[in-house]
Short mmCIF file of C-alpha atoms in Angstrom, two decimals:
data_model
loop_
_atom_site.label_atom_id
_atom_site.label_comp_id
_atom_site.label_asym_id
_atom_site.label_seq_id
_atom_site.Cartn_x
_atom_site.Cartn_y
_atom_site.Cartn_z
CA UNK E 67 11.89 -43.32 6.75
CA UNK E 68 13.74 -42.55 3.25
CA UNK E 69 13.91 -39.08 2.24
CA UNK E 70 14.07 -39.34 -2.16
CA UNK E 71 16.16 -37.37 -3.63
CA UNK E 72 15.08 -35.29 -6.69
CA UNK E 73 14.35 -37.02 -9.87
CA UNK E 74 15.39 -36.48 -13.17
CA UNK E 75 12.20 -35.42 -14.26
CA UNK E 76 12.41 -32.59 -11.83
CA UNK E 77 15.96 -31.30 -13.22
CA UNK E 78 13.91 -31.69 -16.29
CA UNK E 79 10.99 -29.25 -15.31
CA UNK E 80 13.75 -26.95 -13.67
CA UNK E 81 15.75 -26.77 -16.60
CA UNK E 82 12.49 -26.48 -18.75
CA UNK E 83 11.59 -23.04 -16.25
CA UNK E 84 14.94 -21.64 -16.85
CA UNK E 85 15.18 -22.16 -20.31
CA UNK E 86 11.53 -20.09 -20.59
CA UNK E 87 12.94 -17.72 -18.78
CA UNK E 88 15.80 -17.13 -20.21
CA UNK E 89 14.40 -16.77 -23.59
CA UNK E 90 10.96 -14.52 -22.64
CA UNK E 91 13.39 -12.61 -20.06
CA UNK E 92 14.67 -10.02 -21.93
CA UNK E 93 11.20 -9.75 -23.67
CA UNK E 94 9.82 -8.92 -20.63
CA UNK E 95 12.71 -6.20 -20.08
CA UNK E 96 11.75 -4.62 -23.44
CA UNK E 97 8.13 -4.19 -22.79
CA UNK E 98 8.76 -3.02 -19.18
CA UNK E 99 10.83 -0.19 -20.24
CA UNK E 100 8.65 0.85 -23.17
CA UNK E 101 6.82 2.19 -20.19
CA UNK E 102 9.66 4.05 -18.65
CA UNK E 103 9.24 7.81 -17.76
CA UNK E 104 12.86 8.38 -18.41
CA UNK E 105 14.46 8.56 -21.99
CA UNK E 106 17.52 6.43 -20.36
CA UNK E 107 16.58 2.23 -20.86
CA UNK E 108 17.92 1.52 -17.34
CA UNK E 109 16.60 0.03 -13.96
CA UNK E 110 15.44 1.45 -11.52
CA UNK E 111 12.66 3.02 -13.44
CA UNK E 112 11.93 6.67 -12.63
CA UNK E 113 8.64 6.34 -13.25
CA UNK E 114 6.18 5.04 -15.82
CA UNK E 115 4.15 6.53 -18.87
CA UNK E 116 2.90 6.48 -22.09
CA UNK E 117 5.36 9.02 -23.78
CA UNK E 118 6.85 7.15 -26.05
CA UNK E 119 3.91 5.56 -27.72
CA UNK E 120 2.74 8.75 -28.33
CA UNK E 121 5.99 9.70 -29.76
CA UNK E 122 5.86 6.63 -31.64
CA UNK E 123 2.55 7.53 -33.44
CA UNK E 124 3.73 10.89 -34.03
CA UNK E 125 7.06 9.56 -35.66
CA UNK E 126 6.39 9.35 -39.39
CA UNK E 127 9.25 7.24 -40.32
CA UNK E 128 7.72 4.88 -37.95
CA UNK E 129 4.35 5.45 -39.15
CA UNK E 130 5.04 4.69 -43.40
CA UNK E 131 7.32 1.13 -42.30
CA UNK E 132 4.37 0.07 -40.12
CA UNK E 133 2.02 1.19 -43.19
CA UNK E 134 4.42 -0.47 -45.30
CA UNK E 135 4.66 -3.60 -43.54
CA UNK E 136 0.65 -3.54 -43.20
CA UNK E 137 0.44 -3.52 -47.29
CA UNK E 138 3.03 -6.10 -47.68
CA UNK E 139 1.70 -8.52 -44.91
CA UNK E 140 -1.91 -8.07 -46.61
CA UNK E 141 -0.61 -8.77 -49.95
CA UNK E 142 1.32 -11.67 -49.05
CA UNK E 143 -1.42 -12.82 -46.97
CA UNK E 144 -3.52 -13.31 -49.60
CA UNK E 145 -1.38 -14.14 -52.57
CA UNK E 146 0.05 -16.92 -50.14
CA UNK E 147 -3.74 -18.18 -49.32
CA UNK E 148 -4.83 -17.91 -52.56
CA UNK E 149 -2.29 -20.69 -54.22
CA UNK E 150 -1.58 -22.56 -51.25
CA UNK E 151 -5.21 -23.45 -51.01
CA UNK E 152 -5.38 -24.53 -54.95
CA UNK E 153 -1.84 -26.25 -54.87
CA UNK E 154 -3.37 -28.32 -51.64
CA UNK E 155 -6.34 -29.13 -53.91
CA UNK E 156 -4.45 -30.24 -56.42
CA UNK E 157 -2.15 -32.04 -54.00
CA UNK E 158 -4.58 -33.85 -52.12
CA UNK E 159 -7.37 -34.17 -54.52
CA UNK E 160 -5.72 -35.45 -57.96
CA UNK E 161 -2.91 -37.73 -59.20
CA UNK E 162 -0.60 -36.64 -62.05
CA UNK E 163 2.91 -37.34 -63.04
CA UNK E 164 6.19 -35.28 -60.70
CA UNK E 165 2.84 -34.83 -57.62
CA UNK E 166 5.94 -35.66 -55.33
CA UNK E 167 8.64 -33.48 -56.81
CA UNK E 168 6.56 -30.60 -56.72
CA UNK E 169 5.31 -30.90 -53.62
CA UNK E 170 8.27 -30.78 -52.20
CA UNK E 171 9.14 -28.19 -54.20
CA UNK E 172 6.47 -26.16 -52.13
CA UNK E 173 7.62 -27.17 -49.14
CA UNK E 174 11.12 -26.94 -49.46
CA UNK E 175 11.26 -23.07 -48.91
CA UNK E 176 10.52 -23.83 -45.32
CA UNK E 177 13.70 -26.44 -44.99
CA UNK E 178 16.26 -24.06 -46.47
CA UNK E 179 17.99 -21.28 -44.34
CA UNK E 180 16.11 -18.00 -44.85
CA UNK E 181 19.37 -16.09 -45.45
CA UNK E 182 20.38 -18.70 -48.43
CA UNK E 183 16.58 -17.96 -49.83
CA UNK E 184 17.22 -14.35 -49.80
CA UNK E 185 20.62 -14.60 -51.24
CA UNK E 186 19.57 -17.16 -53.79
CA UNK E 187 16.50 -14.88 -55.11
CA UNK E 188 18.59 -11.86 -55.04
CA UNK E 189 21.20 -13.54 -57.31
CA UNK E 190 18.52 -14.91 -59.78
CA UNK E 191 17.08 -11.65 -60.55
CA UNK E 192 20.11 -9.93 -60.28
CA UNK E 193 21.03 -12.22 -63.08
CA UNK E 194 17.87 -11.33 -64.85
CA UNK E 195 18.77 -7.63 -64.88
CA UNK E 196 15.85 -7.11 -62.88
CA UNK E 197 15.77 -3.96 -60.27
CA UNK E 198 15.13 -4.44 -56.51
CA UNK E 199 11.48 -3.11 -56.11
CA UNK E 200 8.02 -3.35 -54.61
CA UNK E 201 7.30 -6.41 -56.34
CA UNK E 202 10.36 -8.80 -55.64
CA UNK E 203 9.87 -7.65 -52.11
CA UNK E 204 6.24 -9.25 -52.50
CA UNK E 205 7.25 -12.17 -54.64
CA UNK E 206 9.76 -13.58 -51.89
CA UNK E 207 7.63 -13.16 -48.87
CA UNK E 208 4.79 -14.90 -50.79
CA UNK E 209 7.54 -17.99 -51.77
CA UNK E 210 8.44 -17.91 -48.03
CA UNK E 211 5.31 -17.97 -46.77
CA UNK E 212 3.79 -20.24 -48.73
CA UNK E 213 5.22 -23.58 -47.74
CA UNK E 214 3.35 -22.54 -43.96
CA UNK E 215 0.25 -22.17 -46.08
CA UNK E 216 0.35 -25.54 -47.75
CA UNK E 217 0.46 -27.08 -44.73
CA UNK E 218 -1.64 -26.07 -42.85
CA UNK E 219 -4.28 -26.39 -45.82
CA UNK E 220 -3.39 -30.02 -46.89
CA UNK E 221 -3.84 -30.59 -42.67
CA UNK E 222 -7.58 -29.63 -42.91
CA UNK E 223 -8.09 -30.97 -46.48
CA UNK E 224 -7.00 -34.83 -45.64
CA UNK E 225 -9.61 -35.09 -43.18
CA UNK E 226 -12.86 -33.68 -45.49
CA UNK E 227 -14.19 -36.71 -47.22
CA UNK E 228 -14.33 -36.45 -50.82
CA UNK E 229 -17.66 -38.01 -50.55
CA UNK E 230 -19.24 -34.58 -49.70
CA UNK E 231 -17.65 -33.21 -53.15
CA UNK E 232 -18.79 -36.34 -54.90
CA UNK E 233 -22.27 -35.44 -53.36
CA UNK E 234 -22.54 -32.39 -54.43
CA UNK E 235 -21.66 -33.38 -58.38
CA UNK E 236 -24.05 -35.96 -58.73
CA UNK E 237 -26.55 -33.61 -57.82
CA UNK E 238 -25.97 -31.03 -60.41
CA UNK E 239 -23.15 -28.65 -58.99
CA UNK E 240 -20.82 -28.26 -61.23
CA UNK E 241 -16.83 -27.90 -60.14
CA UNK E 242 -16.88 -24.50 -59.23
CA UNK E 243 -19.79 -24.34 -57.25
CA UNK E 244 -18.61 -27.30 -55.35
CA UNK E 245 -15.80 -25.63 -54.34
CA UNK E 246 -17.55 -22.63 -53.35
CA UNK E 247 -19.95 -23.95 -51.58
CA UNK E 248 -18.89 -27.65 -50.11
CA UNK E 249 -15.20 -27.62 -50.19
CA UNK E 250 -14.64 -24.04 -49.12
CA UNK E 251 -16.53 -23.60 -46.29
CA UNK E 252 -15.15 -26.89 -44.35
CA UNK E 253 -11.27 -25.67 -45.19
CA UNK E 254 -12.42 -22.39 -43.63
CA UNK E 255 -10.61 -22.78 -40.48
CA UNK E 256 -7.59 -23.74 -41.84
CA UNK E 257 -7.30 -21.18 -44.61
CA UNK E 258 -8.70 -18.38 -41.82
CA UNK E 259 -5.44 -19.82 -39.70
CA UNK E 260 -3.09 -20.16 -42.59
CA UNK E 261 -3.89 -16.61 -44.28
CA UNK E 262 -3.07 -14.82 -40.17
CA UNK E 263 0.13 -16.86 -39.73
CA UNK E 264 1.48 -15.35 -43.41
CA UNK E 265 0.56 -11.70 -42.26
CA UNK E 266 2.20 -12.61 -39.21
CA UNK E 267 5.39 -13.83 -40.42
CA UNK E 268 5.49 -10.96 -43.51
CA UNK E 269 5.21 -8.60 -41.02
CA UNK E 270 7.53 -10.20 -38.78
CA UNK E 271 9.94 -11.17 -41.66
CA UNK E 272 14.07 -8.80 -41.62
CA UNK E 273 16.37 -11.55 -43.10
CA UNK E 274 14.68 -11.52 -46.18
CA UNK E 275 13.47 -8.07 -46.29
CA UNK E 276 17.32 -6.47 -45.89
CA UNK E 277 18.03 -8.38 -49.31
CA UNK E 278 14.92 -7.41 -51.38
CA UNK E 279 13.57 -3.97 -50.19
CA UNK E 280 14.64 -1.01 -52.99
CA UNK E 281 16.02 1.91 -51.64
CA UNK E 282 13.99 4.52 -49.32
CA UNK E 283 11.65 1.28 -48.69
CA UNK E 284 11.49 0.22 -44.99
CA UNK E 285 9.25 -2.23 -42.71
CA UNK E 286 8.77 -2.15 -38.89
CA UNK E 287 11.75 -4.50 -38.16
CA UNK E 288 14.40 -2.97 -40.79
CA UNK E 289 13.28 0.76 -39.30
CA UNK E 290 13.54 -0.86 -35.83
CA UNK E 291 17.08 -2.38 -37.49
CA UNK E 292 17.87 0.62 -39.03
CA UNK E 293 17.39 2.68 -35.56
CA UNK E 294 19.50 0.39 -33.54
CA UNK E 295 22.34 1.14 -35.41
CA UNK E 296 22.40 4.77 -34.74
CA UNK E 297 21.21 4.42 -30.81
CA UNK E 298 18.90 3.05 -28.67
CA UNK E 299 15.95 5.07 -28.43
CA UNK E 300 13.11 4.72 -25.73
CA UNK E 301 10.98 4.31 -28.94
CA UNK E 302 12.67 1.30 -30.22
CA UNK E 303 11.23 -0.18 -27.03
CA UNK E 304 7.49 1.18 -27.60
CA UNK E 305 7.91 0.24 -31.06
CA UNK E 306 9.09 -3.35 -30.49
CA UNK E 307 6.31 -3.66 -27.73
CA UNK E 308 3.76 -2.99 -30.39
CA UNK E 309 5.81 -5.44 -32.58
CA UNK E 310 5.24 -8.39 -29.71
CA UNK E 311 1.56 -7.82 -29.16
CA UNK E 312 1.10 -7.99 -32.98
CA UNK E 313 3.27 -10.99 -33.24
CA UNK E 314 1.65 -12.90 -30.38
CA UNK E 315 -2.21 -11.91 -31.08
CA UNK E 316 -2.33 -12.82 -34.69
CA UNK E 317 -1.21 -16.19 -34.58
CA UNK E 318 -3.70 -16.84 -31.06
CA UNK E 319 -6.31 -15.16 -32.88
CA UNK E 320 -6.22 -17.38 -35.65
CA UNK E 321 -5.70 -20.52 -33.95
CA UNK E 322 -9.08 -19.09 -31.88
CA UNK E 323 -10.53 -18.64 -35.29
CA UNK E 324 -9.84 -21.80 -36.31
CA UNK E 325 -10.92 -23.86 -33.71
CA UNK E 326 -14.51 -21.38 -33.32
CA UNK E 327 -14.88 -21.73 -37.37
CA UNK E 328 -14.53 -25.81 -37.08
CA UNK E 329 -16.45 -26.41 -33.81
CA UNK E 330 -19.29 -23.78 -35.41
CA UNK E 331 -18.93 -26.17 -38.82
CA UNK E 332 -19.12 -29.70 -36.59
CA UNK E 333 -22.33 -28.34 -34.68
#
């Protein structure tokens, strides 16, 4: 009888597991120890509790970034949505001269080094005389998000027929009210998942926010940044357990969204 030996499609799956765990390891670490009874981050724990959530709620440095970053993901959520879902219209639905170059124009935020981006807008307005502030902040999450938008949009948008728009204007509807009431609600899913994944990544979002914030401005992960520097607190760890759940729900909620909003449209 011959005994195989292992394939290489199980050091695949092996080195697939440890790779996994390497990476959500420490994760794992962080949100154990957010529950830690003791203010020291080390193992064995002494215990577990709540304490430092409730610390973290009654922290109001804490409490105006993650107020901050709530403004400035809603903002760039919808900014984002709103001219991703025209410039996919206009991408997808019309012909004109440069329809290439400028869509790559849109997307090319996505291909170039976030740190370059930041530096890049910095410079620009720096060279416009133009103070950091509120707005800048805004303006270069909405550029980085956008190019996610787009995508996801022009996705969804390829496969409606143009027939049903056609439809609707030989019946009387006029542009606008095609949109409104044809186009719109079929891209629902996709501009449902494309609006959640901008929050998420605004809210997520430190390489770009160092470079733009003014002064006295912070968002949960430069406050996070900005108390790792001076030590590690056990409300660092609450904080950035809050951070993960965020991070991971939004992005599964709207891909639930998504797929509930198109499976509700194809019944």
């Amino acid at each position: 009888m011959t005994v195989r030996g292992p394939t290489g499609w199980t050091f695949i799956k092996i080195a697939t597991v440890l790779t996994y765990v390497f990476m959500f390891a420490p994760v794992a670490v962080v949100m154990l120890l957010a529950f830690n009874a003791s203010q020291f981050g080390s193992f064995p724990m002494t215990g577990l509790s709540v304490r430092w959530f409730v610390e973290l709620a009654q922290n109001d440095a804490i409490i105006r970034a993650f107020q901050t970053s709530m403004i400035l993901g809603a903002l760039t959520a919808v900014i984002s949505t709103s001219i991703g879902v025209c410039a996919s219209l206009a991408m997808v639905r019309y012909d004109f001269p440069g329809k290439n170059l400028l869509n790559t124009a849109l997307i090319a935020p996505i291909l170039v080094p976030e740190v370059v981006l930041a530096v890049s807008l910095l410079l620009f307005l720096q060279f416009l005389s133009m103070p950091k502030n509120f707005v800048l902040l805004l303006l270069g999450h909405v550029i980085f998000t956008l190019p996610f938008v787009v995508l996801v949009v022009q996705a969804r948008l390829v496969g409606i027929r143009k027939e049903y728009e056609e439809a609707a204007l030989s019946l009387g509807a006029n542009p606008f009210q095609t949109f409104f009431q044809v186009t719109l609600p079929l891209l629902m899913p996709a501009v449902a998942a494309g609006m959640l994944f901008a929050f998420t990544i605004s809210f997520d979002d430190i390489t770009g926010t160092l470079f733009w914030k003014p002064p006295g401005v912070e968002t949960v992960p430069t406050q996070i940044f900005a108390m790792l520097r001076n030590s590690i607190s056990p409300e660092i760890n609450a904080l950035g357990t809050v951070m993960i759940i965020l991070t991971v729900a939004l992005p599964l909620t709207g891909a639930g969204l998504a797929r509930w909003l198109a499976s509700r449209r194809g019944g």
